[in-house]
PDB file of C-alpha atoms in Angstrom:
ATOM      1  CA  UNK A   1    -102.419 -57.612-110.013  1.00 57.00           C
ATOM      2  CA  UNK A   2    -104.701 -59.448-112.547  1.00 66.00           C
ATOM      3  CA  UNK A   3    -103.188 -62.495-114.108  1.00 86.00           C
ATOM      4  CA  UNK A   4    -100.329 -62.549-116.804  1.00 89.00           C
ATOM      5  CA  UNK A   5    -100.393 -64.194-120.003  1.00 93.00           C
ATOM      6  CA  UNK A   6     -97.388 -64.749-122.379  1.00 96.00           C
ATOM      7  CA  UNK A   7     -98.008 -65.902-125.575  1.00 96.00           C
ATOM      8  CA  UNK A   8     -96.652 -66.159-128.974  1.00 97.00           C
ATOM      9  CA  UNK A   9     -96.773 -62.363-130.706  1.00 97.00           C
ATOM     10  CA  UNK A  10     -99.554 -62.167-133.420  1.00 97.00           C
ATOM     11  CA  UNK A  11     -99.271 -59.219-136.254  1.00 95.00           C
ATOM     12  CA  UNK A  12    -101.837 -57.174-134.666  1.00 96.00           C
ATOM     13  CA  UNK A  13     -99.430 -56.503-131.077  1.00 97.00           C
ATOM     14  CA  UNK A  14     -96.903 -54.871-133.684  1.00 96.00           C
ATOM     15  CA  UNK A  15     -98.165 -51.552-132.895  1.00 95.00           C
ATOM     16  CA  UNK A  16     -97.827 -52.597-128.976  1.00 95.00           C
ATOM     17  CA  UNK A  17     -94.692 -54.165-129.157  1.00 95.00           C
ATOM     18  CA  UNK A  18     -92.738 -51.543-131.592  1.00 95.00           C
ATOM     19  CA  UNK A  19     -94.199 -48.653-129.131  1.00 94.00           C
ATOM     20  CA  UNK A  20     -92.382 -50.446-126.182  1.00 94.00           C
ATOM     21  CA  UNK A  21     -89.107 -50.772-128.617  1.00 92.00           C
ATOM     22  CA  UNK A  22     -89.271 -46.971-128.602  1.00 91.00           C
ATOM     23  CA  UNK A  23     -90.144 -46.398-125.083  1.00 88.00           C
ATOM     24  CA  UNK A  24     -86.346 -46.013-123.600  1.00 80.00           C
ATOM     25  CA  UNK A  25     -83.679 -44.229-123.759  1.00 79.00           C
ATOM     26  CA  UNK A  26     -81.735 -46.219-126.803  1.00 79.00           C
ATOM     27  CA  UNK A  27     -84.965 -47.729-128.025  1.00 76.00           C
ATOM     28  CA  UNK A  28     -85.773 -43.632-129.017  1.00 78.00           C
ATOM     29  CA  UNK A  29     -83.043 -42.696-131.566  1.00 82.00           C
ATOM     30  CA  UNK A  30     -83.200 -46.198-133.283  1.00 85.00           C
ATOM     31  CA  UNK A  31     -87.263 -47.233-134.006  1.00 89.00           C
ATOM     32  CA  UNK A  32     -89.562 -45.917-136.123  1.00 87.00           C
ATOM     33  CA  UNK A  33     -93.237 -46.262-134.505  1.00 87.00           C
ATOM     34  CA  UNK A  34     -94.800 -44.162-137.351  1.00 89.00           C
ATOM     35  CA  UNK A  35     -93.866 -46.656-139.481  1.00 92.00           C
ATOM     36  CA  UNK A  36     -94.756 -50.419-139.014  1.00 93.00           C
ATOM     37  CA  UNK A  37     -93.331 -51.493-142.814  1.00 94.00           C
ATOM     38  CA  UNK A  38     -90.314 -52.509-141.504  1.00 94.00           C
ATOM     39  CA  UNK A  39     -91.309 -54.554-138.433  1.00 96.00           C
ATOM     40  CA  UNK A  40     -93.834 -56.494-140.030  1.00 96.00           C
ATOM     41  CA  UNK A  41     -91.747 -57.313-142.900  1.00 95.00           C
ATOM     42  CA  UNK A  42     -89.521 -58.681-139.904  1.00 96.00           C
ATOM     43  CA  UNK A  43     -92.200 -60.511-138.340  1.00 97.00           C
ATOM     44  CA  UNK A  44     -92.791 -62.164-140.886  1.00 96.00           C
ATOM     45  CA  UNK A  45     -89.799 -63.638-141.158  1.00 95.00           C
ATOM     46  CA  UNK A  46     -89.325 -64.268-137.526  1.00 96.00           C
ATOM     47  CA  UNK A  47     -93.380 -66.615-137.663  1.00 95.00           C
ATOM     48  CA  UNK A  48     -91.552 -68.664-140.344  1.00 94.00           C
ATOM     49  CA  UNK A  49     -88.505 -69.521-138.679  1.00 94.00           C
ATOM     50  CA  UNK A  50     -89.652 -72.492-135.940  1.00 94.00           C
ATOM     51  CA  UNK A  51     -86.287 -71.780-134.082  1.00 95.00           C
ATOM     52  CA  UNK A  52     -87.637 -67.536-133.353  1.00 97.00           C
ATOM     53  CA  UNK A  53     -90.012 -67.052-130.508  1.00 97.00           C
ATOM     54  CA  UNK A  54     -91.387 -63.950-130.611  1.00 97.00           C
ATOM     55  CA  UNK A  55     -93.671 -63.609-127.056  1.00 97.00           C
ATOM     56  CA  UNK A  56     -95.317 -60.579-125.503  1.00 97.00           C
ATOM     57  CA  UNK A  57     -96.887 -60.783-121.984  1.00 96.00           C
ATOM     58  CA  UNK A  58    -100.673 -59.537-121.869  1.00 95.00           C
ATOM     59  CA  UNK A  59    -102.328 -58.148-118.907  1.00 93.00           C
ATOM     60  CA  UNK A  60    -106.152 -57.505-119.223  1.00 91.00           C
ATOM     61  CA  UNK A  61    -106.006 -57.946-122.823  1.00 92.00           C
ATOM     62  CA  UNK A  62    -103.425 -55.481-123.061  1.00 94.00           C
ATOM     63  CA  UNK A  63     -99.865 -55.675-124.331  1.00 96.00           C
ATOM     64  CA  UNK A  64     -96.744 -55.029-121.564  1.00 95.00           C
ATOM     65  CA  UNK A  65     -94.260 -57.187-122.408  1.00 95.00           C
ATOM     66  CA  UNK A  66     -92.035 -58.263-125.383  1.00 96.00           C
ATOM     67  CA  UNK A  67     -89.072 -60.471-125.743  1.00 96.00           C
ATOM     68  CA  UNK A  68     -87.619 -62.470-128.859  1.00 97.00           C
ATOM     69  CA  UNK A  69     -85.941 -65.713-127.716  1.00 97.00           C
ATOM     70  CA  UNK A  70     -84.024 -67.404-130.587  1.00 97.00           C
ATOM     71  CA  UNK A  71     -82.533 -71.554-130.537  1.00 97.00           C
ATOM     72  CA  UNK A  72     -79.271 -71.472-132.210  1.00 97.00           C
ATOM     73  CA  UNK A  73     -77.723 -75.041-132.564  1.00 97.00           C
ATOM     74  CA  UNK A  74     -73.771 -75.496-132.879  1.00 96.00           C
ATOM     75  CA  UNK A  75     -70.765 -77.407-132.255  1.00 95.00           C
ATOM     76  CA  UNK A  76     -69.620 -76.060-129.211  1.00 92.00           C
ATOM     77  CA  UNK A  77     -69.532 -77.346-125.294  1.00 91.00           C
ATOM     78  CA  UNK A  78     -70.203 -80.612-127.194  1.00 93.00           C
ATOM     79  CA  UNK A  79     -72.817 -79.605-129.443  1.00 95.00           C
ATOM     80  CA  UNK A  80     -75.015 -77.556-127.021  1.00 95.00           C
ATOM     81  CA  UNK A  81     -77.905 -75.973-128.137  1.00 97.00           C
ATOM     82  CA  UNK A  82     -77.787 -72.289-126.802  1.00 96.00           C
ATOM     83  CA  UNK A  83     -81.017 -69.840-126.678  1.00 98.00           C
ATOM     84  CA  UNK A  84     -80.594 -65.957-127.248  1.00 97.00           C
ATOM     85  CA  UNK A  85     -82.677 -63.411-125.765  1.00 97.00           C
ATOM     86  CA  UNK A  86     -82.806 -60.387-127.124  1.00 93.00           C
ATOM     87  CA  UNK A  87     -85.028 -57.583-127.685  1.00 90.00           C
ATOM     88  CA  UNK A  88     -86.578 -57.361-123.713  1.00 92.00           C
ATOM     89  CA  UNK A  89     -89.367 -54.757-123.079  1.00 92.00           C
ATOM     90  CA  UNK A  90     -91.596 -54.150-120.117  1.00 92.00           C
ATOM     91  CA  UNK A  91     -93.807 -51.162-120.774  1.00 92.00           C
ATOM     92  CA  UNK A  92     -93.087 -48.511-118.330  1.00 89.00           C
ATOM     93  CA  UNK A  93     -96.576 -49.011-116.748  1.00 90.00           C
ATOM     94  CA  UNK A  94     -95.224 -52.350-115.692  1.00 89.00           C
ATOM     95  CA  UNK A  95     -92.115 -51.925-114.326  1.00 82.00           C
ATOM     96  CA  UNK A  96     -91.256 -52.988-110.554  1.00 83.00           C
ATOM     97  CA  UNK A  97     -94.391 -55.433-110.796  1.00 85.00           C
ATOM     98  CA  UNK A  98     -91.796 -58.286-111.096  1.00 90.00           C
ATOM     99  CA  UNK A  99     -92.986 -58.901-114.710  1.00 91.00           C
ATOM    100  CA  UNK A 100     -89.501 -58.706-115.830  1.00 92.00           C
ATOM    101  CA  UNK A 101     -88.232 -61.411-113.314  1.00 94.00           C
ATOM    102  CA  UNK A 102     -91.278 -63.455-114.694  1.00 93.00           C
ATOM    103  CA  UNK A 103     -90.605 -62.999-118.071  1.00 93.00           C
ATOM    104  CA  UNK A 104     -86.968 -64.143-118.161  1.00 95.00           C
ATOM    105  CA  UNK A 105     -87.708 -67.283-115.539  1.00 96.00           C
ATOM    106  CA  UNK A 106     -90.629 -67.729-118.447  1.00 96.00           C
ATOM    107  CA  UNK A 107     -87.767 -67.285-121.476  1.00 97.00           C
ATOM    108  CA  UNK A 108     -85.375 -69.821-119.509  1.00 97.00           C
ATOM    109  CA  UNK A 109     -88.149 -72.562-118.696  1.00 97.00           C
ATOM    110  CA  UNK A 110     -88.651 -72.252-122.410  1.00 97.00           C
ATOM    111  CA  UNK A 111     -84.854 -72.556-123.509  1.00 97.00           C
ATOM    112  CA  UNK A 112     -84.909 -75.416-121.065  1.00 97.00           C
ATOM    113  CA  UNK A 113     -88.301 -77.522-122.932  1.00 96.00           C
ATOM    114  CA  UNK A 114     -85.942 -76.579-126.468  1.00 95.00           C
ATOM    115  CA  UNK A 115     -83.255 -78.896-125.137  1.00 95.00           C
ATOM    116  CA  UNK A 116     -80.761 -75.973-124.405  1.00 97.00           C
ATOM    117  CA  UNK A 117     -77.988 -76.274-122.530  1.00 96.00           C
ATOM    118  CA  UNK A 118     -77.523 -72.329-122.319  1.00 96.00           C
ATOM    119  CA  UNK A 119     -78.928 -69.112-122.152  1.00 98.00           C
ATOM    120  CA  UNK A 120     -77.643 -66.000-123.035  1.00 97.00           C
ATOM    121  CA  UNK A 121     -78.511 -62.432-123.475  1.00 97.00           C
ATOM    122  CA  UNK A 122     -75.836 -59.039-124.107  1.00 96.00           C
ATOM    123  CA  UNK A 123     -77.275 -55.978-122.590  1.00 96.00           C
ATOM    124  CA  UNK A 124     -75.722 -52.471-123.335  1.00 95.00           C
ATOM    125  CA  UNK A 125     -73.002 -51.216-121.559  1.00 97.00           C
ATOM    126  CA  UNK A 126     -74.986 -48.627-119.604  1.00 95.00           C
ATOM    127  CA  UNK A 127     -77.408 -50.504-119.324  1.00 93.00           C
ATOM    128  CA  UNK A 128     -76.247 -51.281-115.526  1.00 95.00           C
ATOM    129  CA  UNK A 129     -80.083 -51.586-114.176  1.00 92.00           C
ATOM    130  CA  UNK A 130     -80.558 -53.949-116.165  1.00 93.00           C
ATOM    131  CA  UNK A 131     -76.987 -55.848-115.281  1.00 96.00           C
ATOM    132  CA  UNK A 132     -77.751 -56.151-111.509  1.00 96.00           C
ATOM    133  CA  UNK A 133     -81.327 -57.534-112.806  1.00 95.00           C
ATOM    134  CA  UNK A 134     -79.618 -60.159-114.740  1.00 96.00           C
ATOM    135  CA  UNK A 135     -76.917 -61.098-112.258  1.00 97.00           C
ATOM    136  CA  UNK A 136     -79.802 -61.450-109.460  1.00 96.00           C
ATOM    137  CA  UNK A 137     -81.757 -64.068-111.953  1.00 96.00           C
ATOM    138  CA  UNK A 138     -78.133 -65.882-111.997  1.00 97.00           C
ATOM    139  CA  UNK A 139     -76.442 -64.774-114.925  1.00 98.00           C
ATOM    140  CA  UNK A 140     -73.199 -64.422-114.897  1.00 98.00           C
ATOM    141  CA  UNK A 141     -71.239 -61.677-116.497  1.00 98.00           C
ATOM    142  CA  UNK A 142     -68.670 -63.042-118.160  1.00 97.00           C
ATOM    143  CA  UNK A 143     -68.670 -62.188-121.714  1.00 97.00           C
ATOM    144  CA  UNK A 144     -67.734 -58.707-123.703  1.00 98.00           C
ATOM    145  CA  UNK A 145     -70.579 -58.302-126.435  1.00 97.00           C
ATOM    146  CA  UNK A 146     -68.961 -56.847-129.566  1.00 98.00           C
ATOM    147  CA  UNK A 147     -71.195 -55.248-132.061  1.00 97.00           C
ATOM    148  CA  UNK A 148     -70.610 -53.924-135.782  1.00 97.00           C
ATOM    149  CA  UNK A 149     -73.267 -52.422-137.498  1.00 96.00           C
ATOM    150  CA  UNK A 150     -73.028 -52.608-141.693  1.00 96.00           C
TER     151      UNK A 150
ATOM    152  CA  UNK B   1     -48.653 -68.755-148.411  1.00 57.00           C
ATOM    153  CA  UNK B   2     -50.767 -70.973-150.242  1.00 66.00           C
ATOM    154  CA  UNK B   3     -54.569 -70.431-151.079  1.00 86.00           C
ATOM    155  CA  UNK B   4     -56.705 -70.328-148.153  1.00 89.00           C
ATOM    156  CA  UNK B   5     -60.579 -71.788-148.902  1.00 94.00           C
ATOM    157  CA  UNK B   6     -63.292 -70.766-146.948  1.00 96.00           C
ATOM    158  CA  UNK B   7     -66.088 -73.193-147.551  1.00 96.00           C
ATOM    159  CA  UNK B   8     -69.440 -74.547-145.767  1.00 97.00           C
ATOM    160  CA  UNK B   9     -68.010 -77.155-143.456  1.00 97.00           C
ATOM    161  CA  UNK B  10     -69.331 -80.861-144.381  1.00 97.00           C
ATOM    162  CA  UNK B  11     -69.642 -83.983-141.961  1.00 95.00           C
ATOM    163  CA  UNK B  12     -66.093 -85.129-143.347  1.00 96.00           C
ATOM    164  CA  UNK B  13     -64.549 -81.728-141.437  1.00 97.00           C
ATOM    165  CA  UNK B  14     -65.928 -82.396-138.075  1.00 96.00           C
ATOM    166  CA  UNK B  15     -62.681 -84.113-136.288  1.00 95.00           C
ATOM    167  CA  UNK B  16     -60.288 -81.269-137.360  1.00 95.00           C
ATOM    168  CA  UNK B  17     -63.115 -78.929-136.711  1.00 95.00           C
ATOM    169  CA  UNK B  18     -63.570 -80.097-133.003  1.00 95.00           C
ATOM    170  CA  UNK B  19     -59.990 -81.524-132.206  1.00 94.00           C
ATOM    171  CA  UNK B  20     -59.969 -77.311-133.062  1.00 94.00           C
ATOM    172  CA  UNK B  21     -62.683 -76.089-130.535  1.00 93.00           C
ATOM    173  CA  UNK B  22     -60.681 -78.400-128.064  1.00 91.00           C
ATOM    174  CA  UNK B  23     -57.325 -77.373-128.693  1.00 88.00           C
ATOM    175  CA  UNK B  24     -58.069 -74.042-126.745  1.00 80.00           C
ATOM    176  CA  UNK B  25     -57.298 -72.817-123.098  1.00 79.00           C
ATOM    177  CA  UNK B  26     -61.248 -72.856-122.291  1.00 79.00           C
ATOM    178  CA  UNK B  27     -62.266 -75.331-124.890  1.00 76.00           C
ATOM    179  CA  UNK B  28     -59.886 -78.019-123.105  1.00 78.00           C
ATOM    180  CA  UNK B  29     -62.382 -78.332-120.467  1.00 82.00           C
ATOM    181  CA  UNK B  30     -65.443 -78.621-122.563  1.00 85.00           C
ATOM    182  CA  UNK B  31     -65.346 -80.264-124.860  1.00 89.00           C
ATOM    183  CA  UNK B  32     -64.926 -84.345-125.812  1.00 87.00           C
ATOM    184  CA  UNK B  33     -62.782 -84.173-129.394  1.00 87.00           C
ATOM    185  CA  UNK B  34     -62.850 -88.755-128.632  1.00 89.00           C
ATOM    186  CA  UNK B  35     -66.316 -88.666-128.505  1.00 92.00           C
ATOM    187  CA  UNK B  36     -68.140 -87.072-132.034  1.00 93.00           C
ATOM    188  CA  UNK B  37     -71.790 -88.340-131.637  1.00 94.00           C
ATOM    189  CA  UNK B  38     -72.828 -85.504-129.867  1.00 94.00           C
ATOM    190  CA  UNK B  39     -71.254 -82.970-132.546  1.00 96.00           C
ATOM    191  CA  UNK B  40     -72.430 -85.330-135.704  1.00 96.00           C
ATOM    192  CA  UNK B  41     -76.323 -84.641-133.864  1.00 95.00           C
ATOM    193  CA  UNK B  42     -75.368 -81.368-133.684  1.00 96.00           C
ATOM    194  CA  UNK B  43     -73.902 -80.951-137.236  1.00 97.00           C
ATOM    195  CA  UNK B  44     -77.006 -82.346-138.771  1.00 96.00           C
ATOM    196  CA  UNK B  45     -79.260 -79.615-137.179  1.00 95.00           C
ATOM    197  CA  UNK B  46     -77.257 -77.146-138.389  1.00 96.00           C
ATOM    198  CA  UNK B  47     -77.149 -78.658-141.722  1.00 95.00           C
ATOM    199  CA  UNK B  48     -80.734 -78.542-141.911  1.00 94.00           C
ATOM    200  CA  UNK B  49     -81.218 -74.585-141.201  1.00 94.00           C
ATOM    201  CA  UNK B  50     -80.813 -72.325-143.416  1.00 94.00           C
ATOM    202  CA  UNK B  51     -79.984 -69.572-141.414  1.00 95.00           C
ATOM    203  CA  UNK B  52     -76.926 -71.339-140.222  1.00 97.00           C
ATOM    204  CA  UNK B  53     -73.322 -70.785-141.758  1.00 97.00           C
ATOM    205  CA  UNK B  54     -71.073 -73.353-140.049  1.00 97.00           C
ATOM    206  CA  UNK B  55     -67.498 -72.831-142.577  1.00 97.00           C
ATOM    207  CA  UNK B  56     -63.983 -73.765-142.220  1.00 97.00           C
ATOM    208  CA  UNK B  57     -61.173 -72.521-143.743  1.00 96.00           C
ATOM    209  CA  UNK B  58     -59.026 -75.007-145.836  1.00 95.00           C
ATOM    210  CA  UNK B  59     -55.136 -74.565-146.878  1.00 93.00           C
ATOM    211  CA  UNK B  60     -53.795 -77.337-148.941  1.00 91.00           C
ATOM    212  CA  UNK B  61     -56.451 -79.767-148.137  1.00 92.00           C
ATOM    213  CA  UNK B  62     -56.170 -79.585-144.508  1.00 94.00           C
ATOM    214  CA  UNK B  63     -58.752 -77.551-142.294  1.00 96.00           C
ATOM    215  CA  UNK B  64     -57.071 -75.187-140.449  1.00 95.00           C
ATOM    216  CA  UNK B  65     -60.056 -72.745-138.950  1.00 95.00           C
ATOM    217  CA  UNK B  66     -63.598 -72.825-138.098  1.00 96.00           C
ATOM    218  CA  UNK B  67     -66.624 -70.524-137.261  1.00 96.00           C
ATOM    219  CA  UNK B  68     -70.489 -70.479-137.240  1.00 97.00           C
ATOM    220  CA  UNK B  69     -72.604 -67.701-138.734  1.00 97.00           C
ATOM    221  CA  UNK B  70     -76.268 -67.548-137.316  1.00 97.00           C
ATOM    222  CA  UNK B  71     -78.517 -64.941-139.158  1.00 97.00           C
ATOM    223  CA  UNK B  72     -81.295 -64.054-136.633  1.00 97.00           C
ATOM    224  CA  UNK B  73     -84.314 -61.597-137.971  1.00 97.00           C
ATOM    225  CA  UNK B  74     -85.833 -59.216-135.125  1.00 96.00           C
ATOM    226  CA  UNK B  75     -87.781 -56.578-134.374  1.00 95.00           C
ATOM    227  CA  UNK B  76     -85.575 -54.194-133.100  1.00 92.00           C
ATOM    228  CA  UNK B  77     -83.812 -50.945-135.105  1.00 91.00           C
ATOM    229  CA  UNK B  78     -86.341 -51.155-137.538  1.00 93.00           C
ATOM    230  CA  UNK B  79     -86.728 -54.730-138.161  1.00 95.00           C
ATOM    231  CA  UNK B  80     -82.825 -55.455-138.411  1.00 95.00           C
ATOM    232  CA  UNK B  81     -81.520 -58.717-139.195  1.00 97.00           C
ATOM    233  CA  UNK B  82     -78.323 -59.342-137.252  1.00 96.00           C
ATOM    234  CA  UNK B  83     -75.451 -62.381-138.131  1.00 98.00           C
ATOM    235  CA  UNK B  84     -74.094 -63.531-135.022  1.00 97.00           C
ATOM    236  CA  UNK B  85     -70.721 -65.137-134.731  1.00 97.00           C
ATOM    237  CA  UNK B  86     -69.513 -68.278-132.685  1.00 93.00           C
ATOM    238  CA  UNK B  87     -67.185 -70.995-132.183  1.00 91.00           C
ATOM    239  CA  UNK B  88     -64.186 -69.049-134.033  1.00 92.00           C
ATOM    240  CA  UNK B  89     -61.226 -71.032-134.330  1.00 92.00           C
ATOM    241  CA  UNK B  90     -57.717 -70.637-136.353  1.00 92.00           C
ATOM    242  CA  UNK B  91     -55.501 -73.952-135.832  1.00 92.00           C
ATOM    243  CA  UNK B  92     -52.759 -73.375-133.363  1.00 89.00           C
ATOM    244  CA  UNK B  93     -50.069 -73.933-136.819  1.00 90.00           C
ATOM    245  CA  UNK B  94     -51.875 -70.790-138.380  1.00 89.00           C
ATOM    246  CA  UNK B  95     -51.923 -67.964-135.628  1.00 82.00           C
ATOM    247  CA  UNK B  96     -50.522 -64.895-136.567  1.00 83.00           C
ATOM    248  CA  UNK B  97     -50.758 -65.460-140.388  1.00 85.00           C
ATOM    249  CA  UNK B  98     -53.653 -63.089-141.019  1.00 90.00           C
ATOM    250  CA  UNK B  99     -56.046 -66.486-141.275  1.00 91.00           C
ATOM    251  CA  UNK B 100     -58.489 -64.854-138.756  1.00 92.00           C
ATOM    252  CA  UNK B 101     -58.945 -61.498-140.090  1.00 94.00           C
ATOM    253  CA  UNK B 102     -59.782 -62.499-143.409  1.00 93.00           C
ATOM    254  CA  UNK B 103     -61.697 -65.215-141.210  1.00 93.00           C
ATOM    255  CA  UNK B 104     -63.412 -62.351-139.492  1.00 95.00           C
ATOM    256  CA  UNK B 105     -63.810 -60.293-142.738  1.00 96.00           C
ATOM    257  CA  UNK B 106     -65.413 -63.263-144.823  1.00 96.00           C
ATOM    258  CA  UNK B 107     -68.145 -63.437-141.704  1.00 97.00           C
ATOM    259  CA  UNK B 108     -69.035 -59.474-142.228  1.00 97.00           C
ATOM    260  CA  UNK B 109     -69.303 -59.989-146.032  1.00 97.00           C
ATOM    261  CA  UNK B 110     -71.009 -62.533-145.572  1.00 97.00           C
ATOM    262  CA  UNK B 111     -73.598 -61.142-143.184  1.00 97.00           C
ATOM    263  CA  UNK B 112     -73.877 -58.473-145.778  1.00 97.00           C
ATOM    264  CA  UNK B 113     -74.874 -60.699-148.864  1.00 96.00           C
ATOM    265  CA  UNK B 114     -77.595 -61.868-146.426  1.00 95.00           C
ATOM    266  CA  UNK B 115     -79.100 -58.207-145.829  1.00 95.00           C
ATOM    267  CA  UNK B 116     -77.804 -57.680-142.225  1.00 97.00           C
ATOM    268  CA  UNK B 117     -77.485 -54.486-140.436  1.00 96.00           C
ATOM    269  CA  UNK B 118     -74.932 -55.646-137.478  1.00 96.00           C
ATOM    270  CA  UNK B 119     -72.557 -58.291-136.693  1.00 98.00           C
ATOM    271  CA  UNK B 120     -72.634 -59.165-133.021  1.00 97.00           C
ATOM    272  CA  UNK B 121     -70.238 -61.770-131.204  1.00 97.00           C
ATOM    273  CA  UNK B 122     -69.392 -62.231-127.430  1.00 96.00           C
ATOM    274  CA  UNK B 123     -66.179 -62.867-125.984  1.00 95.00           C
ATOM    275  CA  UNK B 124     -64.961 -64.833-122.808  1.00 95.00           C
ATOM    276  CA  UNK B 125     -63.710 -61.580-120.236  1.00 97.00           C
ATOM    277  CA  UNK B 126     -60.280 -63.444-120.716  1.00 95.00           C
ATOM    278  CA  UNK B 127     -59.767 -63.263-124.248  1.00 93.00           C
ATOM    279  CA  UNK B 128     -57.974 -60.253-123.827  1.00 95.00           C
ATOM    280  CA  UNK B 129     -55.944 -60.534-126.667  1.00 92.00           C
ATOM    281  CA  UNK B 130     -59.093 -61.656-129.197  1.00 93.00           C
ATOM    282  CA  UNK B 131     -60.794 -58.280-127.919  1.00 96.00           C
ATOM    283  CA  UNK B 132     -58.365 -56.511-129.472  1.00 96.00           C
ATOM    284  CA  UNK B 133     -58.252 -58.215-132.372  1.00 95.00           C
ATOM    285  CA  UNK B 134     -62.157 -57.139-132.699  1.00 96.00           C
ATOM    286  CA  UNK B 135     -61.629 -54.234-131.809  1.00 97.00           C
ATOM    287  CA  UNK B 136     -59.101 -53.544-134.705  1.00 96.00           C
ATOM    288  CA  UNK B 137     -61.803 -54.996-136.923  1.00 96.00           C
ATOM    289  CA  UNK B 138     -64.057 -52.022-136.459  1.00 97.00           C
ATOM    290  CA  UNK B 139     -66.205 -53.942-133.881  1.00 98.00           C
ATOM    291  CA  UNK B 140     -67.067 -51.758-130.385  1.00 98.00           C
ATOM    292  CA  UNK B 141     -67.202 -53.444-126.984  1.00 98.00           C
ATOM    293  CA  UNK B 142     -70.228 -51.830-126.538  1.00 97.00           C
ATOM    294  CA  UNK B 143     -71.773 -54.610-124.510  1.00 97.00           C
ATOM    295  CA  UNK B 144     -72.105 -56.955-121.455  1.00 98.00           C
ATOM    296  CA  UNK B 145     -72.704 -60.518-122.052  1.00 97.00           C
ATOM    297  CA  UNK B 146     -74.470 -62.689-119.814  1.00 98.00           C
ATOM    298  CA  UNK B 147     -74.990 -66.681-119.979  1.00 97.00           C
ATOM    299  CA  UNK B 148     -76.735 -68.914-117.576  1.00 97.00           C
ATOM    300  CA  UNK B 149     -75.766 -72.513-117.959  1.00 96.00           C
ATOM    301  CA  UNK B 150     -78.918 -74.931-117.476  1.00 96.00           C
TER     302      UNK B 150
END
C-alpha cells in the first residue's frame, strides 16, 4: 500500500472524519453527517486547546483515519501526566491493512514526546474486536469505564 | 454535621490532598505523600488550564476529599463535550457520611454549568464497592478501560 500520513485534522476533513464517526454500528444512531454545525463548532474548540490533538491518517490524499488524543495533567501516580484516546476510526476501506495498529503505536509515541506517563482509552462493552486489538498492542484491561450522559 | 465546602483546591491543600491519594489500598504503592515537588509541578499545570477542575472538599477548615474534573471537547455524538472524573478521594474519617455522593453530584453539576453531554470516569476492576456506588449514581458500566503505562 501507498504511504500513510497522519497529521493534525484541518476543518476541511470534517466531512471525512464525521462520515467515519457514522460508519459503525454505535457511530449510526448517535452522529449527524447531514449536519456539520455541530462538529465544527467542536473543532473549533478542540484547534484552541494546545493539550487536544485531533489527527486523521491520509492515504493518497484521502482521509481513512481519525483519532482525538487529549493530555490531561493531575496529581495522581505522583503527578503523571496521562493521554486519552478517544474517538478511533479507520474507514471500512482500511480495515485489516494494519492502519489501526499504526495509528495507536503513532497516538502512544505521541503521548510519550508529551511527557506522559500513561495512556488510556475505554472502548464499549461490545466492543470485544476492538478489546483483543487493544490487549495485543499491550493494554491492559483493568479498568470499568462508567459513563452518564446529561 | 457541619458545613461541607467544595472549593477549587489551592497550592496550600496539596499535603492533605496527596497524604489522601496515598492513604488508599492502590494509592499506597504509588504514590510519594514525603516527596511534593513532583505534585507542586503538577499542580501548577493544572492551575494554568482552564479546562481543569482540581476541588477539595473542606469541613471545618480541614480538607477532607479531593477530585479532578477535566472538560474535554470532541467530535463525537455531535460534537459533545464530555467532563471526565479522576483522582476521587473522601478522607478515611469521612466514609460513609454521604461526603462522596454529594462529592459525585457537585462533579455532574458541575459538568453541566460547563455545557457537557456525559460524565465519564474509570474504575480499578477492584473497586468493587466504588462501582456500586456509581452505579447508584445513575452512571452505567457500559465500558472497558484500558491503560498502558509508558
Amino acid at each position: 500500500m501507498s504511504d500513510l500520513e497522519i497529521r493534525p485534522a484541518a476543518v476541511g476533513d470534517l466531512p471525512a472524519v464525521v462520515a467515519m464517526l457514522a460508519d459503525d454500528p454505535l457511530g449510526a444512531e448517535r452522529e449527524s453527517p447531514d449536519d456539520l454545525t455541530p462538529y465544527t463548532a467542536a473543532f473549533e474548540r478542540l484547534a484552541e486547546d494546545p493539550n487536544q490533538h485531533l489527527v486523521v491518517a491520509v492515504r493518497e490524499e484521502r482521509v481513512v483515519g481519525t483519532l482525538q488524543l487529549t493530555i490531561v495533567p493531575g496529581l495522581s501516580r505522583k503527578g503523571a501526566t496521562r493521554a486519552i484516546i478517544e474517538g478511533v476510526r479507520v474507514h471500512a476501506d482500511e480495515r485489516g491493512s494494519g492502519l489501526g495498529t499504526r495509528f495507536i503505536e503513532w497516538a502512544v509515541d505521541e503521548a510519550r514526546r508529551q511527557d506522559c506517563q500513561m495512556v488510556q482509552l475505554t472502548s464499549d462493552n461490545t466492543r470485544t474486536d476492538a478489546h483483543r486489538f487493544y490487549e495485543r498492542l499491550g493494554f491492559t484491561a483493568s479498568h470499568v469505564g462508567f459513563k452518564l450522559s446529561l
